mmCIF file of C-alpha atoms and ligand atoms in Angstrom:
data_model
loop_
_atom_site.group_PDB
_atom_site.id
_atom_site.type_symbol
_atom_site.label_atom_id
_atom_site.label_comp_id
_atom_site.label_asym_id
_atom_site.label_seq_id
_atom_site.Cartn_x
_atom_site.Cartn_y
_atom_site.Cartn_z
ATOM 1 C CA MET A 1 -54.479 55.507 10.819
ATOM 2 C CA LYS A 2 -52.447 57.341 8.207
ATOM 3 C CA ILE A 3 -50.538 55.371 5.584
ATOM 4 C CA LEU A 4 -48.976 56.371 2.258
ATOM 5 C CA GLN A 5 -48.954 54.763 -1.170
ATOM 6 C CA VAL A 6 -46.104 55.358 -3.621
ATOM 7 C CA THR A 7 -46.042 53.591 -6.972
ATOM 8 C CA ASP A 8 -44.272 53.032 -10.291
ATOM 9 C CA LEU A 9 -40.792 54.349 -9.549
ATOM 10 C CA HIS A 10 -39.302 52.775 -12.710
ATOM 11 C CA LEU A 11 -35.713 53.147 -11.531
ATOM 12 C CA VAL A 12 -32.948 52.835 -14.125
ATOM 13 C CA THR A 13 -29.172 52.687 -13.686
ATOM 14 C CA PRO A 14 -28.271 55.728 -11.552
ATOM 15 C CA GLY A 15 -27.284 58.656 -13.760
ATOM 16 C CA GLU A 16 -29.466 57.482 -16.652
ATOM 17 C CA THR A 17 -32.860 58.927 -17.547
ATOM 18 C CA LEU A 18 -36.234 57.530 -18.559
ATOM 19 C CA CYS A 19 -38.731 59.559 -20.598
ATOM 20 C CA GLY A 20 -36.340 62.490 -20.206
ATOM 21 C CA LEU A 21 -36.574 62.324 -16.397
ATOM 22 C CA ASP A 22 -34.293 61.033 -13.635
ATOM 23 C CA PRO A 23 -36.306 58.379 -11.755
ATOM 24 C CA LEU A 24 -33.876 58.194 -8.831
ATOM 25 C CA ALA A 25 -33.901 61.982 -8.317
ATOM 26 C CA ARG A 26 -37.700 61.816 -8.416
ATOM 27 C CA LEU A 27 -37.747 59.088 -5.770
ATOM 28 C CA GLU A 28 -35.337 61.040 -3.580
ATOM 29 C CA ALA A 29 -37.598 64.104 -3.846
ATOM 30 C CA CYS A 30 -40.576 61.929 -2.913
ATOM 31 C CA VAL A 31 -38.762 60.510 0.123
ATOM 32 C CA ALA A 32 -37.715 64.007 1.231
ATOM 33 C CA ASP A 33 -41.294 65.269 0.904
ATOM 34 C CA ILE A 34 -42.632 62.335 2.922
ATOM 35 C CA ASN A 35 -40.042 62.905 5.654
ATOM 36 C CA ARG A 36 -40.903 66.611 5.746
ATOM 37 C CA ASN A 37 -44.684 66.237 5.814
ATOM 38 C CA HIS A 38 -45.611 62.694 6.804
ATOM 39 C CA SER A 39 -42.894 61.250 8.987
ATOM 40 C CA ASP A 40 -45.761 60.206 11.288
ATOM 41 C CA ALA A 41 -47.259 57.841 8.678
ATOM 42 C CA GLU A 42 -47.572 54.327 10.071
ATOM 43 C CA LEU A 43 -46.514 52.682 6.831
ATOM 44 C CA VAL A 44 -45.506 53.499 3.253
ATOM 45 C CA ILE A 45 -46.511 50.901 0.656
ATOM 46 C CA PHE A 46 -44.686 50.913 -2.683
ATOM 47 C CA THR A 47 -47.054 49.206 -5.117
ATOM 48 C CA GLY A 48 -44.651 47.911 -7.739
ATOM 49 C CA ASP A 49 -42.717 48.777 -10.872
ATOM 50 C CA LEU A 50 -39.928 49.674 -8.465
ATOM 51 C CA SER A 51 -37.518 49.186 -11.377
ATOM 52 C CA GLU A 52 -37.822 49.861 -15.098
ATOM 53 C CA THR A 53 -35.308 47.217 -16.124
ATOM 54 C CA GLY A 54 -35.415 44.737 -13.238
ATOM 55 C CA GLU A 55 -31.634 44.931 -12.935
ATOM 56 C CA GLU A 56 -29.993 44.390 -9.563
ATOM 57 C CA ILE A 57 -28.298 47.798 -9.724
ATOM 58 C CA THR A 58 -31.709 49.478 -9.737
ATOM 59 C CA TYR A 59 -32.724 47.666 -6.532
ATOM 60 C CA ARG A 60 -29.445 48.715 -4.937
ATOM 61 C CA ALA A 61 -30.280 52.310 -5.852
ATOM 62 C CA LEU A 62 -33.724 51.807 -4.319
ATOM 63 C CA ALA A 63 -32.234 50.422 -1.103
ATOM 64 C CA GLY A 64 -29.943 53.448 -0.905
ATOM 65 C CA ALA A 65 -32.803 55.927 -1.341
ATOM 66 C CA LEU A 66 -34.988 54.100 1.191
ATOM 67 C CA ARG A 67 -32.312 54.333 3.864
ATOM 68 C CA GLU A 68 -33.399 57.972 4.170
ATOM 69 C CA LEU A 69 -37.129 57.223 4.497
ATOM 70 C CA VAL A 70 -38.352 57.794 8.077
ATOM 71 C CA PRO A 71 -41.587 55.734 8.174
ATOM 72 C CA THR A 72 -41.611 51.942 7.898
ATOM 73 C CA TYR A 73 -42.187 50.686 4.375
ATOM 74 C CA ARG A 74 -43.251 47.596 2.426
ATOM 75 C CA LEU A 75 -42.249 46.887 -1.169
ATOM 76 C CA MET A 76 -44.388 45.178 -3.811
ATOM 77 C CA LEU A 77 -43.531 44.074 -7.344
ATOM 78 C CA GLY A 78 -44.959 45.112 -10.717
ATOM 79 C CA ASN A 79 -44.626 43.875 -14.263
ATOM 80 C CA HIS A 80 -41.319 45.682 -14.845
ATOM 81 C CA ASP A 81 -39.711 44.094 -11.788
ATOM 82 C CA ASN A 82 -37.494 41.028 -11.585
ATOM 83 C CA ARG A 83 -38.335 38.919 -8.537
ATOM 84 C CA ASP A 84 -34.948 37.191 -8.274
ATOM 85 C CA ASN A 85 -32.918 40.383 -8.600
ATOM 86 C CA PHE A 86 -35.215 42.140 -6.128
ATOM 87 C CA LEU A 87 -34.788 39.377 -3.572
ATOM 88 C CA ARG A 88 -31.015 39.385 -3.996
ATOM 89 C CA VAL A 89 -31.002 42.970 -2.669
ATOM 90 C CA PHE A 90 -34.035 42.871 -0.352
ATOM 91 C CA ASP A 91 -33.326 39.430 1.070
ATOM 92 C CA LYS A 92 -35.456 40.061 4.162
ATOM 93 C CA ALA A 93 -38.615 40.872 2.161
ATOM 94 C CA ALA A 94 -41.601 38.755 3.155
ATOM 95 C CA THR A 95 -42.239 35.949 0.670
ATOM 96 C CA HIS A 96 -44.764 33.161 0.497
ATOM 97 C CA GLY A 97 -44.322 30.313 -1.976
ATOM 98 C CA GLY A 98 -41.644 32.322 -3.737
ATOM 99 C CA PHE A 99 -43.911 35.328 -4.237
ATOM 100 C CA VAL A 100 -43.252 38.721 -2.667
ATOM 101 C CA GLN A 101 -46.537 39.074 -0.836
ATOM 102 C CA GLY A 102 -47.713 39.392 2.718
ATOM 103 C CA VAL A 103 -50.069 41.006 5.194
ATOM 104 C CA GLU A 104 -49.940 43.848 7.689
ATOM 105 C CA ASP A 105 -52.388 43.562 10.543
ATOM 106 C CA THR A 106 -53.309 46.992 11.858
ATOM 107 C CA ARG A 107 -55.829 48.270 14.370
ATOM 108 C CA GLU A 108 -58.083 49.235 11.429
ATOM 109 C CA GLY A 109 -57.943 45.857 9.755
ATOM 110 C CA ARG A 110 -55.766 43.673 7.579
ATOM 111 C CA LEU A 111 -53.740 45.041 4.662
ATOM 112 C CA ILE A 112 -53.044 42.353 2.033
ATOM 113 C CA LEU A 113 -50.180 42.964 -0.397
ATOM 114 C CA LEU A 114 -50.372 40.866 -3.563
ATOM 115 C CA ASP A 115 -47.644 39.816 -5.983
ATOM 116 C CA THR A 116 -49.206 39.898 -9.470
ATOM 117 C CA LEU A 117 -45.931 39.710 -11.425
ATOM 118 C CA LEU A 118 -45.866 37.399 -14.447
ATOM 119 C CA PRO A 119 -42.229 37.456 -15.605
ATOM 120 C CA GLY A 120 -41.736 38.871 -19.061
ATOM 121 C CA ARG A 121 -45.346 39.956 -19.515
ATOM 122 C CA PRO A 122 -47.158 43.258 -18.903
ATOM 123 C CA GLU A 123 -50.304 41.495 -17.641
ATOM 124 C CA GLY A 124 -50.731 40.484 -14.009
ATOM 125 C CA ARG A 125 -51.403 36.973 -12.728
ATOM 126 C CA LEU A 126 -53.099 35.476 -9.703
ATOM 127 C CA ASP A 127 -52.649 31.822 -10.506
ATOM 128 C CA GLU A 128 -54.096 29.032 -8.380
ATOM 129 C CA ALA A 129 -51.255 29.172 -5.823
ATOM 130 C CA ARG A 130 -51.616 32.904 -5.323
ATOM 131 C CA LEU A 131 -55.418 32.760 -5.206
ATOM 132 C CA ALA A 132 -55.215 29.966 -2.612
ATOM 133 C CA TRP A 133 -52.827 32.064 -0.515
ATOM 134 C CA LEU A 134 -55.190 35.026 -0.746
ATOM 135 C CA ARG A 135 -58.177 32.877 0.204
ATOM 136 C CA ASP A 136 -56.343 31.737 3.345
ATOM 137 C CA ARG A 137 -55.375 35.304 4.289
ATOM 138 C CA LEU A 138 -58.971 36.451 3.803
ATOM 139 C CA ASP A 139 -60.232 33.542 5.904
ATOM 140 C CA GLU A 140 -57.808 34.438 8.700
ATOM 141 C CA ALA A 141 -59.093 38.017 8.641
ATOM 142 C CA SER A 142 -62.558 36.642 9.380
ATOM 143 C CA ASP A 143 -64.930 39.597 9.480
ATOM 144 C CA ARG A 144 -62.205 42.195 10.083
ATOM 145 C CA PRO A 145 -61.909 44.923 7.391
ATOM 146 C CA VAL A 146 -59.499 44.071 4.577
ATOM 147 C CA PHE A 147 -57.624 46.518 2.339
ATOM 148 C CA LEU A 148 -56.108 45.049 -0.807
ATOM 149 C CA PHE A 149 -52.950 46.351 -2.503
ATOM 150 C CA SER A 150 -52.195 45.157 -6.031
ATOM 151 C CA HIS A 151 -49.832 46.541 -8.656
ATOM 152 C CA HIS A 152 -52.228 45.597 -11.444
ATOM 153 C CA PRO A 153 -55.768 46.888 -11.069
ATOM 154 C CA PRO A 154 -58.109 43.889 -11.277
ATOM 155 C CA PHE A 155 -60.839 46.234 -12.580
ATOM 156 C CA PRO A 156 -61.126 47.848 -16.038
ATOM 157 C CA ILE A 157 -60.307 51.564 -16.190
ATOM 158 C CA HIS A 158 -61.732 52.021 -19.709
ATOM 159 C CA MET A 159 -58.342 52.721 -21.255
ATOM 160 C CA PRO A 160 -58.219 49.776 -23.682
ATOM 161 C CA LEU A 161 -54.462 49.356 -23.925
ATOM 162 C CA LEU A 162 -54.092 49.306 -20.130
ATOM 163 C CA ASP A 163 -57.153 47.129 -19.661
ATOM 164 C CA ARG A 164 -55.506 44.484 -21.817
ATOM 165 C CA MET A 165 -52.657 44.529 -19.280
ATOM 166 C CA GLY A 166 -54.872 43.841 -16.254
ATOM 167 C CA ILE A 167 -55.006 40.726 -14.060
ATOM 168 C CA ILE A 168 -55.703 37.606 -16.090
ATOM 169 C CA GLU A 169 -57.638 35.980 -13.217
ATOM 170 C CA ALA A 170 -59.664 39.042 -12.184
ATOM 171 C CA GLU A 171 -62.876 37.035 -12.579
ATOM 172 C CA ALA A 172 -61.557 34.438 -10.125
ATOM 173 C CA LEU A 173 -60.419 37.113 -7.684
ATOM 174 C CA TYR A 174 -63.762 38.822 -7.327
ATOM 175 C CA PRO A 175 -65.707 35.909 -5.747
ATOM 176 C CA LEU A 176 -63.044 35.621 -3.028
ATOM 177 C CA LEU A 177 -63.456 39.271 -2.154
ATOM 178 C CA ARG A 178 -67.231 39.029 -2.220
ATOM 179 C CA GLU A 179 -67.169 35.917 -0.056
ATOM 180 C CA HIS A 180 -65.083 37.713 2.570
ATOM 181 C CA GLY A 181 -67.644 40.484 2.459
ATOM 182 C CA ASN A 182 -65.617 43.191 4.181
ATOM 183 C CA VAL A 183 -63.004 44.251 1.599
ATOM 184 C CA ARG A 184 -63.100 48.006 2.064
ATOM 185 C CA HIS A 185 -60.779 49.244 -0.704
ATOM 186 C CA ILE A 186 -58.433 48.153 -3.498
ATOM 187 C CA PHE A 187 -55.303 50.294 -3.999
ATOM 188 C CA ALA A 188 -53.493 49.800 -7.326
ATOM 189 C CA GLY A 189 -50.716 51.225 -9.482
ATOM 190 C CA HIS A 190 -49.674 50.296 -13.038
ATOM 191 C CA ALA A 191 -51.833 52.860 -14.866
ATOM 192 C CA HIS A 192 -49.747 55.945 -13.980
ATOM 193 C CA ARG A 193 -52.969 57.951 -13.630
ATOM 194 C CA PRO A 194 -55.128 59.312 -10.788
ATOM 195 C CA ILE A 195 -58.301 57.214 -10.874
ATOM 196 C CA ALA A 196 -61.034 56.593 -8.301
ATOM 197 C CA GLY A 197 -64.340 54.762 -8.347
ATOM 198 C CA SER A 198 -65.681 51.363 -7.424
ATOM 199 C CA TRP A 199 -65.607 47.848 -8.829
ATOM 200 C CA ARG A 200 -68.760 45.822 -8.198
ATOM 201 C CA GLY A 201 -69.292 47.809 -5.027
ATOM 202 C CA ILE A 202 -65.683 47.793 -3.766
ATOM 203 C CA PRO A 203 -64.052 51.258 -3.710
ATOM 204 C CA VAL A 204 -60.847 51.503 -5.753
ATOM 205 C CA SER A 205 -58.088 54.025 -6.379
ATOM 206 C CA VAL A 206 -55.024 54.289 -8.604
ATOM 207 C CA LEU A 207 -52.408 57.019 -8.640
ATOM 208 C CA ARG A 208 -49.619 58.538 -10.680
ATOM 209 C CA GLY A 209 -46.087 57.205 -10.504
ATOM 210 C CA THR A 210 -43.055 59.093 -9.257
ATOM 211 C CA ASN A 211 -41.449 59.390 -12.729
ATOM 212 C CA HIS A 212 -43.468 59.506 -15.984
ATOM 213 C CA GLN A 213 -47.242 59.273 -16.406
ATOM 214 C CA SER A 214 -49.748 57.963 -18.965
ATOM 215 C CA ALA A 215 -51.756 60.414 -21.050
ATOM 216 C CA LEU A 216 -55.508 60.420 -20.560
ATOM 217 C CA ASP A 217 -56.156 58.695 -23.881
ATOM 218 C CA PHE A 218 -59.003 56.287 -24.545
ATOM 219 C CA SER A 219 -57.679 55.189 -27.958
ATOM 220 C CA PRO A 220 -57.801 51.438 -28.552
ATOM 221 C CA ASP A 221 -54.127 50.920 -29.232
ATOM 222 C CA ARG A 222 -51.909 53.754 -28.009
ATOM 223 C CA ILE A 223 -50.960 55.602 -24.845
ATOM 224 C CA ALA A 224 -48.343 58.337 -24.684
ATOM 225 C CA ASN A 225 -46.005 58.829 -21.745
ATOM 226 C CA THR A 226 -46.296 62.312 -20.272
ATOM 227 C CA HIS A 227 -44.592 64.659 -17.840
ATOM 228 C CA GLU A 228 -47.744 65.227 -15.801
ATOM 229 C CA PRO A 229 -46.674 65.801 -12.189
ATOM 230 C CA PRO A 230 -45.683 62.849 -10.011
ATOM 231 C CA ALA A 231 -47.720 62.069 -6.915
ATOM 232 C CA TYR A 232 -48.075 59.903 -3.870
ATOM 233 C CA ALA A 233 -51.226 59.127 -1.908
ATOM 234 C CA VAL A 234 -51.960 60.047 1.711
ATOM 235 C CA ILE A 235 -54.532 57.577 2.986
ATOM 236 C CA PHE A 236 -56.612 57.867 6.142
ATOM 237 C CA ILE A 237 -58.387 54.752 7.364
ATOM 238 C CA ASP A 238 -60.733 54.530 10.332
ATOM 239 C CA ALA A 239 -63.919 52.749 11.280
ATOM 240 C CA ASN A 240 -65.945 55.252 9.273
ATOM 241 C CA GLY A 241 -64.123 54.941 5.970
ATOM 242 C CA VAL A 242 -61.135 55.396 3.698
ATOM 243 C CA ILE A 243 -60.011 58.782 2.374
ATOM 244 C CA VAL A 244 -57.311 59.041 -0.304
ATOM 245 C CA HIS A 245 -55.506 62.323 -1.016
ATOM 246 C CA PHE A 246 -53.348 62.566 -4.153
ATOM 247 C CA HIS A 247 -50.345 64.776 -3.430
ATOM 248 C CA ASP A 248 -48.285 66.276 -6.305
ATOM 249 C CA PHE A 249 -45.082 66.410 -4.309
ATOM 250 C CA LEU A 250 -43.090 68.506 -6.806
ATOM 251 C CA ASP A 251 -45.748 71.189 -7.134
ATOM 252 C CA ARG A 252 -44.300 74.576 -6.214
ATOM 253 C CA THR A 253 -47.125 76.826 -7.382
ATOM 254 C CA ALA A 254 -48.011 79.669 -5.037
ATOM 255 C CA ALA A 255 -50.161 79.180 -1.936
ATOM 256 C CA TYR A 256 -52.419 82.013 -0.698
ATOM 257 C CA TYR A 257 -53.904 82.644 2.734
HETATM 258 FE FE1 FE2 B 1 -45.458 51.290 -14.276
#
């Protein structure tokens, strides 16, 4: 099974820029690259920070750009998003208990898409209602493989400023995943960096956004925005494992044969 992950679009009012870049033009280039190279993907998952401002106009711009996208897609929210404004535009999005979260059952297992948005705050939350929902979805999956998608990484990435903006209830999340026993991978956004590793034995990956990125800076209290290239992830899942390719879709450097 081939799926794609796209994250941290940070759309602003069309025509305006963010960090000296045009987020909507970046998204359109990403969509065009996906259609050109991966129109056969089974699903594209957008892991949050769809908007920079949370304004309704940004979600309308997103809806317009996604009309061009060939594969099926699912949208998740991040800390910059506004749930109410999002749902005004994407009124058919799956919600549970008011949260934009859901599952996709595939032949390779269950994908679980979390809503970690805490309005007005950069941190993520999985309060009791959301943890209870997740517990039920994990129980339903029984021993089938589970793949978790979360805007906020629940694991530390050793960049102190970003780690302070993680999931408040990460310590409550982990026992649920361990209890299920077959969570194969956690895919996250939020950090605007390519990162891979494992968290207490569970493989994890994070990738760059489609607009601006975060500098690789381990300072305690600062992170610069950068113009490192935008990327999306091409993910292959089968019974043997999970492979994540990070694709810099604007890269036009020469190729040699
Ligand atoms: Fe972001």
